[in-house]
Amino acid sequence: MIKTFGVIIGGIFIGAVGVEILRRKYPKALDKLYAQTCEIASEAKAAFKSGYDKAVGPADAA
């Protein structure tokens, strides 16, 4: 279990270093990617909320 934890921590560290290298080399590309990701996430959130509201709907008065 400790070995697995070490591998996970190492992978996170390597990923963070890789992202920093990419950020320094291509800052505008990562900013554009971040903006697109935020836009997609907000659209997905709005679609989920709309679908949820339609599924739940208002309670009929009896």
Short mmCIF file of C-alpha atoms in Angstrom, two decimals:
data_model
loop_
_atom_site.label_atom_id
_atom_site.label_comp_id
_atom_site.label_asym_id
_atom_site.label_seq_id
_atom_site.Cartn_x
_atom_site.Cartn_y
_atom_site.Cartn_z
CA MET A 1 0.00 0.00 0.00
CA ILE A 2 2.87 2.38 0.77
CA LYS A 3 4.43 1.53 -2.59
CA THR A 4 1.18 2.35 -4.38
CA PHE A 5 0.88 5.61 -2.48
CA GLY A 6 4.45 6.50 -3.49
CA VAL A 7 3.68 5.78 -7.14
CA ILE A 8 0.58 7.99 -6.98
CA ILE A 9 2.49 10.86 -5.35
CA GLY A 10 5.29 10.48 -7.90
CA GLY A 11 2.80 10.57 -10.77
CA ILE A 12 1.19 13.71 -9.42
CA PHE A 13 4.61 15.36 -9.06
CA ILE A 14 5.66 14.40 -12.60
CA GLY A 15 2.34 15.66 -13.97
CA ALA A 16 2.69 18.98 -12.14
CA VAL A 17 6.22 19.47 -13.45
CA GLY A 18 5.05 18.62 -16.97
CA VAL A 19 2.24 21.16 -16.81
CA GLU A 20 4.63 23.85 -15.57
CA ILE A 21 7.00 23.15 -18.46
CA LEU A 22 4.11 23.40 -20.93
CA ARG A 23 2.82 26.55 -19.25
CA ARG A 24 6.19 28.27 -19.61
CA LYS A 25 6.64 27.15 -23.22
CA TYR A 26 3.06 27.67 -24.48
CA PRO A 27 1.24 30.05 -22.10
CA LYS A 28 -1.41 31.26 -24.56
CA ALA A 29 -2.34 27.74 -25.68
CA LEU A 30 -2.95 26.63 -22.09
CA ASP A 31 -4.96 29.76 -21.32
CA LYS A 32 -7.11 29.07 -24.40
CA LEU A 33 -7.55 25.44 -23.35
CA TYR A 34 -8.51 26.54 -19.83
CA ALA A 35 -11.08 29.00 -21.21
CA GLN A 36 -12.60 26.33 -23.46
CA THR A 37 -12.74 23.86 -20.58
CA CYS A 38 -14.52 26.40 -18.37
CA GLU A 39 -17.01 27.16 -21.15
CA ILE A 40 -17.77 23.47 -21.71
CA ALA A 41 -18.17 22.88 -17.98
CA SER A 42 -20.56 25.80 -17.56
CA GLU A 43 -22.62 24.66 -20.56
CA ALA A 44 -22.78 21.13 -19.16
CA LYS A 45 -23.87 22.50 -15.79
CA ALA A 46 -26.62 24.56 -17.42
CA ALA A 47 -27.79 21.56 -19.48
CA PHE A 48 -27.86 19.34 -16.40
CA LYS A 49 -29.81 21.92 -14.42
CA SER A 50 -32.29 22.37 -17.27
CA GLY A 51 -32.80 18.62 -17.61
CA TYR A 52 -33.15 18.19 -13.86
CA ASP A 53 -35.72 20.97 -13.65
CA LYS A 54 -37.72 19.38 -16.50
CA ALA A 55 -37.54 15.94 -14.88
CA VAL A 56 -38.59 17.14 -11.43
CA GLY A 57 -41.02 19.78 -12.62
CA PRO A 58 -43.47 21.60 -10.42
CA ALA A 59 -45.71 19.52 -8.18
CA ASP A 60 -49.31 19.40 -9.41
CA ALA A 61 -51.84 20.95 -7.05
CA ALA A 62 -54.36 18.34 -5.97
#
